[in-house]
Amino acid sequence: MQLHKIALAGGLAVAVSIGGAFASSSKPAVSFGTPISEADVAAWDIDIQTPTGKGLPEGSGTAAQGKELYDVQCIACHGEDAGGGAQYGSMVGGVGSFVTEKRKLTPGSMYPYAPILFDYIKRAMPMTAPQSLSNDEVYALTAYIYALNDLIAEDTVLDAASLAAIEMPNKDGFIVDDRPDAAATRCLENCE
Amino acid sequence: MTEKQTTLQPISRGSPEKYTERMALEEGAIKSSSRRSFLSGAATAAAAATVASTTGAIAAPLDVQPSSKSMGRTTVPNGYGLPSKFEADVTRNRSDIFVNKQNFSDWSMTPIQHQQGIITPNGLIFERHHAGIPDIDPDAHELVIHGMVKQAMKYSMSDLMRYPSVSKFHFMECSGNGLTDWLSVKSDTVQQTHGLLSCTQWTGVPVSWLLDEVGLDSGAKWLLFEGADGSAHARSIPLDKAMDDALLVFASGGEMLRPENGYPLRAFMPGWEGNTSVKWLRRIKVSDQPWHLRSETARYTDPMPDGKWRQFSMEMECKSVITNPSGGMQMQGPGMYEIQGFAWSGLGKINSVDITLDGGKTWRTADLEDPVMDRCLTRFRYRWNWDGSPAKIASRAVDSTGYVQPTVAELADKRAIVGFVQHHNGIFPWAVSESGEVTNAIA
C-alpha cells in the first residue's frame, strides 16, 4: 500500500500546477502490466464462442466412449442415462416444455448453440475435479448427452466441426433484454 | 437485541441452545422488571415525574451493574474484532426454502432486518458460489487481459495495487433475490425474501484503464470475465459497460475482500446482477461478440409467456422492501413505530419511496435518509402510529429514470413468473395482525 501512495504523489504534483482540480478518476499515464504472448495464455484460454464454435480444440469422441466415462465420472450426481441423480435433475428432454409452467431445462431443450455443453464440461466438470478431462473426453461426454437428447446419431463422431454444426431446438429461443417492461404508475389515492 | 431493538423483536431467535443461553443472560433483566411491576404501584405517586413516558412505566431505583464492578476482558495483542456474543444469531443463512443438496454451488443471505445504515458488514455480504470458496494466495494470483488487444498483459496483485484506486458505494444484488416468493408465501423473514442483497464501498481500479493500456483492436465489442474458482464462472460483458464504470475490486468495506466475496480480486459491475461481478477474477478476454455460455443461456435468463427467454437482462431494476417491521417480528402493542427499509436501483438514484398501510389503496411519502447515492442502498424511514388494527404494509420506490417499482401483477403481465424465476423487483407486502404478528403477505 505504500507503493500505491508513492505512485499517487507524482500525479498530485501535476494537479497542484493546474489549480488543484486533481482528476483522481482519470487514467494515470502508467503501465504496470507485463506483456504476455497469446501462446503463453493457452492453458487458461478455455472459452468457446458458442455460436460459431470458435475456440473448440482438436480432438473427437463418440457417445459410446462418453457413456463409459459418464458412468464413472458423472453418474453419482446426475444419475443413470443422465436422467437425474442424487444432486441434480435430468439432462434429457424438455423440448416444448417452456410454454408450460413445468419448464424442463436440459442441454437439449435449453442451449441455443451446441458448443455450450463442451465449454461448460471443459470449464467446470466434474465438480470434484474441474478442468481434469482431456479434450477427447469432453467431446465424448458431449456426444453422449446430445445422443441421449436425440440431437445426434449414436455413432456420430463429435469434433469441432460436427459439434458446431448441430442444430439446436432452442436456437431462436432468446430475446435480448427489452426492459423496462412493466408499466407501473405512481398512484397515491384510491389505488387498485 | 431485545434491549437495543425496543419496538420490535423477532419471534424466533435461533437455536434452542442459543435461546437457553440468552435466557440465562437476560435473567437479571427479567427479575428487575418483575420488581419494577411490583414497585410501580406504590412508587407512582411519589415519582413526581415531570415528563411522562409514552408507555406509562416508571423506572425502579438502579443497581450498580456488574460490568461497573469488575475488570473487563484484556486487550488482545493481535486480534480481529468480532461482534458481541449477544449478536451471535445475526448471521448469513442459507435459504430455508430452496435447499440445495450440496453446498458448493449454493448461496447464503444477508440478515438485512438487522442491518443498520446502508453498509453491510463484510462478514454478512451475501454469498453465491458455483463450486465452493477457493482460498487464493494473492502473491500467486494473476490477471490476464488478452484476445482482440494490441498487447496481451498479465498483472500480479501488487501490479494492480500500484495503480491509483477508486472507491465507490454501490449495492450488489443477486438476480435470484426473491425467487421463492413471487406468488405464494414461502419465506418467513426479509432475510429469506430479500437477503441476496448487500451494499458496501468497493475499492479497486477501473477496468477501462487497463483496457486502454492493452489497447483494443477495432471491432472489439464484448469482454469475457472469468473466475479462477472450480466453476471458472464466466460472463460476457459489453464493452460499453467495461469502459463506463466496471471495476477490478480488491477491497470492500475498508479491507481486502473476504475469500467468499472474491479475494483477492473480483470484477464489480455497478447496478448489474451479482453474478456479472465475477469473483476470483483471473482473465478478461476481448472479442467482437458475446459467448452465450451456459451462465447466460440456461442460467440467468428470464422466461417469457411465449416460451422464449430474455437474455442479458443484467441491470437490476428499481426495488424496495420494508425491513422493519418485517416477517417474523412482533409489534409491542399500539403506538409509534418507525417503518424502515431499503430502496435501490441499478439504473440510478432513488427519487422517492411511498409507503402503504392499507394494502395499496393509499400511499404516503417516506423520508429518504442521506446519503442518497447512485446505484446504492438508500434508507427510508416513515413514522407510523399503529392503532392496533390489522394492516398490510409495503413500500414502492421510484428511481431517477422515473421508473416506478411495479406490483407482481404488473410484472406477470409481461413475464412468466411461475417456477424458478429471477429478477423479482415487485412490491412486497407484510401483514400486521391485531396481535402484532408480522408475516409475509405476498399472497
XYZ file of C-alpha atoms in Angstrom:
635
model
C 0.000 0.000 0.000
C 2.940 2.353 0.474
C 3.976 1.865 -3.122
C 0.476 2.917 -4.031
C 0.855 6.252 -2.257
C 4.209 6.909 -3.889
C 2.629 6.330 -7.288
C -0.045 8.885 -6.458
C 2.442 11.541 -5.377
C 3.627 12.193 -8.928
C 0.083 12.832 -10.083
C -0.597 15.168 -7.190
C 2.260 17.484 -8.169
C 0.684 17.866 -11.608
C -2.709 18.503 -10.059
C -1.483 21.388 -7.965
C 0.050 23.031 -11.010
C -3.311 23.017 -12.805
C -5.148 24.631 -9.943
C -5.923 21.781 -7.527
C -8.606 20.118 -9.644
C -6.888 16.736 -9.437
C -8.887 14.377 -11.583
C -8.386 11.354 -9.392
C -10.661 9.314 -11.638
C -8.616 9.886 -14.791
C -6.379 7.174 -16.172
C -2.794 7.531 -14.997
C -0.099 7.513 -17.658
C 1.493 4.346 -16.369
C 1.593 0.696 -17.327
C 2.332 -1.886 -14.683
C 1.314 -4.942 -16.709
C 3.765 -7.488 -18.082
C 3.381 -8.352 -21.774
C 2.482 -11.992 -22.423
C 2.042 -13.859 -25.700
C -1.280 -15.498 -26.632
C 0.629 -18.797 -26.764
C 1.534 -18.410 -23.108
C -2.119 -17.835 -22.171
C -3.111 -21.162 -23.779
C -3.589 -23.133 -20.545
C -6.222 -20.623 -19.401
C -7.736 -19.963 -22.812
C -10.589 -22.460 -22.485
C -13.594 -20.438 -23.622
C -15.631 -21.348 -26.694
C -17.521 -18.715 -28.674
C -20.518 -20.949 -28.776
C -22.476 -19.539 -31.767
C -19.553 -20.251 -34.095
C -17.611 -22.858 -32.164
C -14.519 -20.673 -32.299
C -12.101 -21.974 -29.689
C -13.163 -25.613 -29.970
C -9.941 -27.606 -29.759
C -8.723 -30.558 -31.793
C -9.928 -33.955 -30.679
C -13.055 -36.068 -31.006
C -15.305 -38.510 -29.198
C -18.399 -40.664 -29.551
C -21.465 -41.324 -27.428
C -20.248 -44.839 -26.635
C -16.960 -43.501 -25.296
C -18.919 -40.832 -23.471
C -21.207 -43.332 -21.747
C -18.211 -45.226 -20.419
C -16.804 -42.033 -18.934
C -20.174 -40.789 -17.747
C -20.776 -43.950 -15.742
C -17.546 -43.293 -13.829
C -17.293 -39.501 -13.659
C -20.853 -38.162 -13.695
C -23.408 -40.773 -12.696
C -23.099 -40.186 -8.936
C -24.636 -36.715 -9.200
C -26.577 -36.811 -12.480
C -27.988 -40.356 -12.388
C -28.210 -43.184 -14.860
C -28.602 -42.181 -18.513
C -28.412 -38.530 -17.381
C -31.957 -38.943 -16.117
C -31.354 -37.149 -12.822
C -29.472 -38.305 -9.728
C -28.529 -37.625 -6.144
C -27.692 -33.951 -6.727
C -29.152 -32.733 -9.997
C -32.143 -33.219 -12.259
C -32.466 -34.752 -15.670
C -30.316 -33.609 -18.579
C -32.561 -35.224 -21.181
C -35.732 -33.984 -22.869
C -37.709 -30.841 -22.099
C -38.206 -29.617 -25.675
C -41.620 -27.949 -25.804
C -41.846 -27.506 -22.047
C -41.139 -23.771 -21.993
C -44.702 -22.840 -22.852
C -45.888 -24.769 -19.787
C -45.422 -23.962 -16.110
C -43.160 -27.001 -15.757
C -40.219 -25.842 -17.808
C -37.578 -28.560 -18.135
C -34.143 -27.058 -18.719
C -31.662 -29.513 -20.239
C -28.733 -29.102 -22.627
C -31.066 -30.409 -25.324
C -34.015 -28.147 -24.615
C -32.234 -25.001 -23.480
C -28.888 -24.446 -25.181
C -29.213 -22.390 -28.387
C -25.756 -23.460 -29.545
C -24.326 -26.967 -29.185
C -20.764 -25.932 -28.163
C -22.163 -24.535 -24.879
C -22.070 -28.050 -23.436
C -18.438 -28.560 -24.419
C -17.499 -25.202 -22.876
C -19.306 -25.982 -19.637
C -17.966 -29.515 -19.166
C -14.465 -28.329 -20.008
C -14.511 -25.441 -17.519
C -16.487 -26.864 -14.639
C -16.988 -30.637 -14.719
C -16.711 -32.961 -12.939
C -17.404 -30.716 -9.972
C -14.900 -32.583 -7.781
C -12.084 -32.258 -10.363
C -12.839 -29.491 -12.858
C -10.542 -28.981 -15.862
C -9.231 -32.531 -15.454
C -10.803 -34.037 -18.604
C -8.960 -34.261 -21.921
C -10.499 -32.655 -24.993
C -11.336 -36.117 -26.381
C -13.143 -36.933 -23.146
C -15.122 -33.685 -23.267
C -16.150 -34.382 -26.868
C -17.196 -37.907 -25.865
C -19.328 -36.726 -22.934
C -20.875 -34.040 -25.113
C -21.726 -36.674 -27.728
C -23.284 -38.915 -25.082
C -25.558 -36.179 -23.692
C -26.621 -34.973 -27.139
C -27.269 -38.542 -28.313
C -29.500 -39.102 -25.277
C -31.343 -35.952 -26.370
C -31.750 -37.378 -29.902
C -29.812 -34.486 -31.379
C -27.140 -36.682 -32.974
C -26.987 -40.306 -34.050
C -25.458 -42.845 -31.668
C -22.413 -43.292 -33.891
C -21.670 -39.625 -34.621
C -18.056 -38.668 -34.083
C -18.141 -35.243 -32.479
C -15.298 -32.874 -33.206
C -15.001 -29.125 -33.624
C -16.805 -29.069 -36.979
C -19.577 -31.613 -36.279
C -20.319 -30.144 -32.844
C -20.686 -26.607 -34.156
C -22.971 -27.919 -36.915
C -25.629 -29.405 -34.603
C -28.907 -27.520 -34.991
C -30.356 -26.891 -31.533
C -34.137 -26.832 -30.939
C -33.897 -23.623 -28.889
C -31.661 -21.682 -31.299
C -34.302 -18.980 -31.751
C -35.475 -19.170 -28.156
C -33.926 -15.960 -26.832
C -34.776 -12.284 -26.931
C -32.405 -9.503 -25.982
C -33.202 -7.573 -22.823
C -36.126 -5.300 -23.680
C -36.833 -3.891 -20.259
C -38.296 -1.772 -18.787
C -41.334 -3.930 -19.462
C -43.672 -3.402 -16.504
C -45.781 -0.261 -16.778
C -46.399 0.876 -13.230
C -47.736 4.291 -12.281
C -47.247 6.151 -9.032
C -50.820 6.164 -7.762
C -51.234 7.789 -4.341
C -55.001 7.795 -3.575
C -57.835 5.374 -4.350
C -55.432 2.934 -5.989
C -56.227 -0.518 -7.420
C -31.000 -7.376 20.672
C -34.126 -7.158 22.822
C -32.683 -4.176 24.638
C -31.409 -2.489 21.507
C -34.442 -3.109 19.349
C -37.030 -1.636 21.656
C -40.076 -1.599 19.441
C -39.834 -4.902 17.653
C -38.389 -8.269 18.309
C -38.182 -11.317 16.130
C -40.453 -14.106 17.314
C -37.908 -16.825 16.835
C -34.318 -16.296 17.864
C -32.041 -19.058 16.624
C -31.352 -22.458 18.109
C -32.767 -23.737 21.416
C -29.223 -23.784 22.829
C -28.815 -20.123 21.995
C -32.235 -19.377 23.421
C -31.385 -21.025 26.737
C -28.111 -19.163 26.882
C -29.900 -15.919 26.115
C -32.494 -16.544 28.834
C -29.728 -17.100 31.372
C -28.055 -13.885 30.317
C -31.271 -11.958 30.488
C -32.384 -13.414 33.787
C -31.195 -10.363 35.648
C -33.245 -8.091 33.441
C -36.346 -10.247 33.842
C -36.053 -10.202 37.647
C -35.628 -6.469 37.806
C -38.575 -5.997 35.515
C -40.853 -8.050 37.828
C -39.724 -5.970 40.715
C -40.467 -2.889 38.698
C -44.086 -4.012 38.262
C -44.369 -4.727 41.981
C -42.981 -1.372 42.953
C -44.629 0.711 40.318
C -47.986 0.997 42.077
C -46.538 2.344 45.326
C -43.972 4.476 43.621
C -46.268 6.160 41.117
C -47.468 8.937 43.391
C -44.036 9.603 44.799
C -42.255 9.586 41.463
C -43.440 13.053 40.551
C -42.111 12.638 37.019
C -42.294 15.903 35.132
C -42.066 14.179 31.716
C -44.271 11.124 31.310
C -43.182 8.118 29.240
C -45.413 7.078 26.358
C -45.638 3.643 27.919
C -46.598 4.983 31.369
C -43.839 2.958 33.005
C -41.811 4.292 35.890
C -38.279 3.050 36.406
C -37.182 1.335 39.593
C -34.122 2.511 41.539
C -30.898 1.482 39.811
C -28.460 -1.160 40.981
C -24.806 -0.789 40.070
C -24.356 -3.122 37.135
C -21.818 -5.994 37.306
C -19.734 -4.545 34.460
C -19.013 -1.484 36.590
C -17.783 -3.611 39.465
C -15.297 -5.802 37.682
C -12.439 -5.691 35.222
C -13.294 -6.411 31.620
C -11.540 -8.654 29.159
C -7.937 -7.903 28.310
C -6.865 -6.233 25.083
C -5.866 -8.937 22.629
C -2.349 -8.099 21.386
C -3.139 -9.149 17.798
C -6.755 -9.863 17.078
C -9.579 -9.260 14.667
C -12.613 -7.851 16.454
C -15.851 -9.798 16.323
C -19.444 -8.818 17.109
C -20.693 -9.116 20.684
C -21.531 -12.662 21.728
C -25.076 -11.405 22.220
C -25.299 -10.838 18.460
C -24.348 -14.415 17.630
C -27.616 -15.094 15.830
C -27.069 -12.287 13.309
C -25.631 -14.481 10.577
C -25.846 -15.166 6.883
C -28.223 -18.058 6.359
C -28.837 -20.468 3.523
C -32.368 -20.463 2.163
C -34.912 -22.423 4.167
C -36.978 -22.846 1.031
C -34.794 -23.700 -1.928
C -32.320 -26.026 -0.228
C -29.535 -27.298 -2.480
C -28.489 -30.902 -1.892
C -24.861 -29.799 -1.713
C -23.344 -26.548 -0.523
C -20.662 -25.875 -3.106
C -22.987 -24.382 -5.690
C -25.101 -22.600 -3.151
C -25.962 -19.239 -1.628
C -26.402 -17.567 1.739
C -28.373 -14.467 2.553
C -27.677 -11.196 4.351
C -29.731 -10.530 7.519
C -30.975 -7.168 6.239
C -33.563 -6.953 9.031
C -30.605 -6.417 11.386
C -28.659 -4.049 9.140
C -28.321 -0.518 10.480
C -27.465 2.165 7.948
C -26.612 1.298 4.367
C -23.306 -0.570 4.732
C -23.336 -4.349 5.016
C -20.536 -5.691 7.249
C -18.085 -7.767 5.219
C -18.888 -10.965 7.076
C -22.572 -10.571 6.182
C -22.328 -9.776 2.452
C -24.431 -12.401 0.689
C -22.722 -15.330 -0.999
C -23.271 -17.160 -4.242
C -20.688 -19.697 -5.313
C -20.795 -22.165 -8.162
C -18.061 -24.553 -6.956
C -17.215 -23.569 -3.404
C -14.867 -20.920 -1.997
C -11.232 -21.064 -3.102
C -8.512 -19.743 -0.788
C -6.229 -17.953 -3.191
C -2.763 -16.685 -2.271
C -2.611 -13.088 -3.534
C 1.100 -13.459 -4.241
C 0.275 -16.266 -6.658
C -2.812 -14.681 -8.217
C -2.610 -13.224 -11.721
C -4.983 -11.448 -14.059
C -4.581 -11.769 -17.818
C -6.175 -9.457 -20.414
C -5.941 -10.854 -23.935
C -7.854 -11.563 -27.130
C -8.582 -8.676 -29.512
C -5.941 -6.422 -27.979
C -2.744 -4.808 -29.242
C -0.700 -6.446 -26.494
C -1.911 -9.094 -24.053
C -0.858 -8.289 -20.496
C -0.513 -10.117 -17.208
C -0.924 -8.392 -13.852
C 0.056 -9.580 -10.396
C -1.901 -8.293 -7.405
C 0.957 -5.989 -6.485
C 0.928 -4.663 -10.081
C -2.780 -3.898 -9.769
C -2.380 -2.262 -6.381
C 0.279 0.111 -7.717
C -2.363 1.939 -9.746
C -4.272 4.816 -8.258
C -7.545 3.367 -6.993
C -11.136 4.499 -6.708
C -13.726 3.728 -4.020
C -17.435 3.634 -4.817
C -20.526 2.937 -2.728
C -22.831 0.501 -4.528
C -25.348 -2.180 -3.725
C -24.958 -5.695 -5.086
C -27.989 -7.917 -5.633
C -28.334 -11.448 -6.950
C -30.699 -11.814 -9.892
C -32.366 -14.596 -7.885
C -33.247 -12.369 -4.943
C -36.893 -13.079 -4.091
C -37.330 -16.025 -6.416
C -39.037 -18.205 -3.807
C -41.796 -15.682 -3.132
C -43.427 -14.496 -6.359
C -46.926 -15.847 -5.967
C -47.288 -17.587 -2.650
C -45.862 -17.266 0.828
C -42.759 -19.426 1.189
C -40.304 -17.424 3.294
C -40.783 -16.141 6.833
C -38.269 -13.322 7.086
C -36.951 -10.488 4.916
C -33.570 -12.199 5.081
C -35.142 -15.107 3.214
C -37.153 -12.976 0.792
C -34.637 -10.179 0.071
C -31.288 -11.151 1.626
C -29.408 -11.728 -1.631
C -28.696 -8.024 -1.306
C -25.745 -6.193 0.216
C -24.103 -2.797 -0.031
C -20.631 -1.543 0.710
C -17.823 0.669 -0.508
C -15.854 -1.134 -3.213
C -12.231 -0.209 -3.884
C -10.274 -1.040 -6.990
C -9.100 0.017 -10.417
C -11.359 0.976 -13.351
C -11.381 -1.759 -15.999
C -11.191 0.975 -18.644
C -7.693 1.993 -17.510
C -6.303 -1.464 -18.203
C -8.211 -1.792 -21.482
C -6.611 1.482 -22.584
C -3.290 0.054 -21.554
C -3.552 -3.178 -23.558
C -5.138 -1.311 -26.487
C -8.306 -2.646 -28.107
C -8.401 -3.899 -31.683
C -11.024 -2.288 -33.884
C -14.221 -4.304 -33.760
C -13.822 -5.165 -30.065
C -17.332 -5.231 -28.573
C -17.573 -7.807 -25.773
C -15.392 -8.997 -22.914
C -15.342 -12.326 -21.151
C -14.758 -12.090 -17.396
C -13.684 -15.437 -15.947
C -13.036 -16.628 -12.388
C -10.209 -18.763 -11.026
C -12.589 -20.946 -8.982
C -13.537 -24.524 -9.781
C -16.540 -23.401 -11.809
C -14.446 -20.966 -13.857
C -17.640 -18.906 -13.722
C -17.701 -16.528 -16.682
C -19.917 -13.863 -18.195
C -19.888 -11.852 -21.416
C -19.862 -8.132 -20.651
C -20.453 -5.461 -23.312
C -17.514 -3.155 -23.907
C -19.641 -0.085 -23.106
C -20.169 -1.283 -19.534
C -16.497 -2.104 -19.113
C -15.466 1.348 -20.328
C -18.199 3.132 -18.379
C -17.941 2.021 -14.757
C -16.740 -1.576 -14.338
C -14.137 -2.024 -11.606
C -11.457 -4.528 -10.721
C -12.089 -4.675 -6.995
C -9.705 -5.886 -4.321
C -11.305 -4.364 -1.229
C -14.724 -3.787 0.292
C -15.787 -2.007 3.435
C -12.274 -0.834 4.203
C -10.368 -4.113 3.993
C -9.318 -6.679 1.451
C -12.199 -8.768 0.099
C -13.268 -11.801 2.076
C -12.486 -15.162 0.406
C -16.193 -15.817 -0.137
C -16.514 -12.481 -1.924
C -13.698 -12.973 -4.389
C -10.382 -12.489 -2.583
C -8.013 -11.327 -3.870
C -9.702 -9.837 -6.964
C -13.170 -9.625 -8.428
C -14.974 -7.709 -11.111
C -17.631 -5.261 -9.973
C -20.395 -4.164 -12.333
C -22.347 -1.353 -10.619
C -26.105 -1.884 -10.731
C -25.907 -5.236 -12.502
C -26.924 -8.681 -11.285
C -24.346 -10.031 -8.857
C -23.031 -12.902 -10.962
C -21.652 -10.469 -13.575
C -19.276 -9.230 -10.861
C -17.128 -12.304 -11.415
C -15.218 -13.341 -8.299
C -11.635 -14.621 -8.081
C -11.113 -12.928 -11.454
C -8.250 -14.422 -13.465
C -8.956 -13.485 -17.065
C -10.541 -10.874 -19.316
C -10.745 -11.808 -22.980
C -11.734 -9.267 -25.608
C -13.875 -10.283 -28.588
C -16.309 -8.958 -31.160
C -19.343 -10.912 -29.878
C -20.796 -12.443 -26.710
C -20.000 -16.052 -25.818
C -23.532 -17.309 -24.969
C -22.202 -19.583 -22.227
C -24.355 -21.807 -20.037
C -24.312 -18.986 -17.458
C -26.025 -16.658 -19.954
C -28.412 -19.040 -21.711
C -29.510 -21.886 -19.432
C -28.946 -19.747 -16.332
C -29.549 -16.071 -15.530
C -32.189 -15.707 -18.249
C -35.867 -14.892 -17.743
C -38.779 -16.950 -19.093
C -41.391 -15.156 -21.187
C -45.028 -16.238 -21.532
C -44.467 -17.327 -25.159
C -41.743 -19.800 -24.169
C -38.831 -17.582 -25.121
C -36.132 -16.391 -22.733
C -34.967 -12.840 -22.109
C -31.179 -12.816 -22.261
C -28.518 -10.428 -20.931
C -31.023 -8.832 -18.527
C -28.233 -7.600 -16.323
C -29.473 -4.297 -14.870
C -31.230 -4.719 -11.533
C -34.367 -2.611 -11.782
C -35.686 -0.299 -9.078
C -36.882 -2.079 -5.945
C -37.562 -1.541 -2.264
C -38.609 -3.501 0.797
C -39.600 -2.734 4.370
C -37.130 -4.373 6.747
C -38.678 -3.104 9.951
C -41.274 -4.290 10.780
C -40.862 -7.390 8.644
C -41.722 -11.076 8.684
C -41.054 -12.874 11.955
C -41.191 -9.741 14.120
C -43.664 -8.972 16.878
C -45.134 -5.494 17.462
C -45.222 -4.430 21.133
C -48.763 -3.033 21.178
C -50.257 0.042 19.504
C -48.232 3.215 19.242
C -45.487 4.858 17.243
C -43.214 2.688 15.107
C -40.618 3.788 12.611
C -41.089 1.891 9.387
C -37.622 1.391 7.902
C -36.353 -0.214 4.782
C -34.130 -0.076 1.755
C -34.671 1.181 -1.781
C -32.231 0.772 -4.652
C -31.980 0.869 -8.419
C -29.393 -0.459 -10.830
C -30.196 2.423 -13.153
C -29.676 5.460 -10.946
C -30.555 7.119 -7.679
C -33.717 6.694 -5.648
C -36.031 9.671 -6.124
C -38.824 8.716 -3.748
C -40.296 5.915 -1.680
C -44.002 5.641 -0.884
C -45.481 3.613 1.954
C -48.892 1.982 2.071
C -50.513 0.865 5.319
C -53.745 -0.368 3.749
C -52.541 -2.901 1.200
C -52.008 -0.444 -1.641
C -55.140 1.733 -1.625
C -53.381 4.854 -0.364
C -49.718 5.735 -0.357
C -47.748 8.397 1.514
C -44.181 9.547 1.048
C -41.374 8.283 3.265
C -38.260 10.241 4.216
C -35.068 9.298 2.401
C -32.027 9.396 4.638
C -28.822 10.950 3.316
C -26.678 9.963 1.583
C -28.792 9.064 -1.448
C -26.261 7.718 -3.932
C -26.251 6.334 -7.448
C -26.928 2.578 -7.533
C -26.570 2.348 -3.775
C -28.882 1.235 -0.982
C -30.980 4.158 0.206
C -32.513 4.038 3.663
C -36.118 5.198 4.006
C -37.977 5.976 7.205
C -41.623 6.635 7.991
C -43.212 7.230 11.398
C -46.329 5.165 11.817
C -48.794 5.450 14.647
C -50.178 1.913 14.661
C -53.694 1.839 16.078
C -53.569 -1.887 16.747
C -55.813 -2.922 13.882
C -54.700 -5.318 11.131
C -52.609 -3.632 8.461
C -50.888 -4.551 5.234
C -47.740 -2.502 4.729
C -45.448 -2.175 1.734
C -43.014 0.217 0.092
C -42.787 1.388 -3.512
C -39.697 3.122 -4.913
C -39.245 5.451 -7.882
C -35.768 5.923 -9.358
C -34.114 8.829 -11.161
C -35.164 7.442 -14.566
C -38.809 7.799 -13.461
C -39.283 4.017 -13.272
C -41.893 3.065 -10.678
C -41.447 -0.210 -8.787
C -44.204 -2.449 -10.142
C -46.560 -4.885 -8.458
C -46.094 -8.603 -9.045
C -49.271 -8.476 -11.155
C -47.753 -5.817 -13.385
C -44.643 -7.968 -13.859
C -46.762 -11.058 -14.501
C -48.441 -9.176 -17.346
C -45.146 -9.289 -19.224
C -43.201 -12.263 -17.880
C -43.690 -15.876 -16.876
C -43.313 -15.910 -13.102
C -44.187 -19.476 -12.110
C -41.215 -21.666 -11.240
C -37.542 -20.801 -10.767
C -37.739 -17.197 -11.966
C -35.272 -14.356 -11.409
C -35.430 -10.549 -11.377
C -38.329 -10.213 -8.926
C -38.466 -6.496 -8.169
C -42.154 -6.421 -7.294
C -43.719 -4.529 -4.393
C -43.515 -6.762 -1.307
C -46.141 -6.535 1.453
C -46.069 -7.582 5.100
C -49.224 -8.227 7.125
C -49.515 -6.934 10.692
C -52.137 -8.815 12.675
C -54.186 -7.469 15.574
C -51.885 -9.359 17.934
C -48.905 -7.608 16.368
C -47.506 -10.567 14.488
C -45.763 -9.554 11.250
C -45.906 -12.027 8.372
C -45.148 -12.383 4.680
C -48.225 -11.211 2.744
C -47.141 -11.718 -0.864
C -50.351 -13.661 -1.449
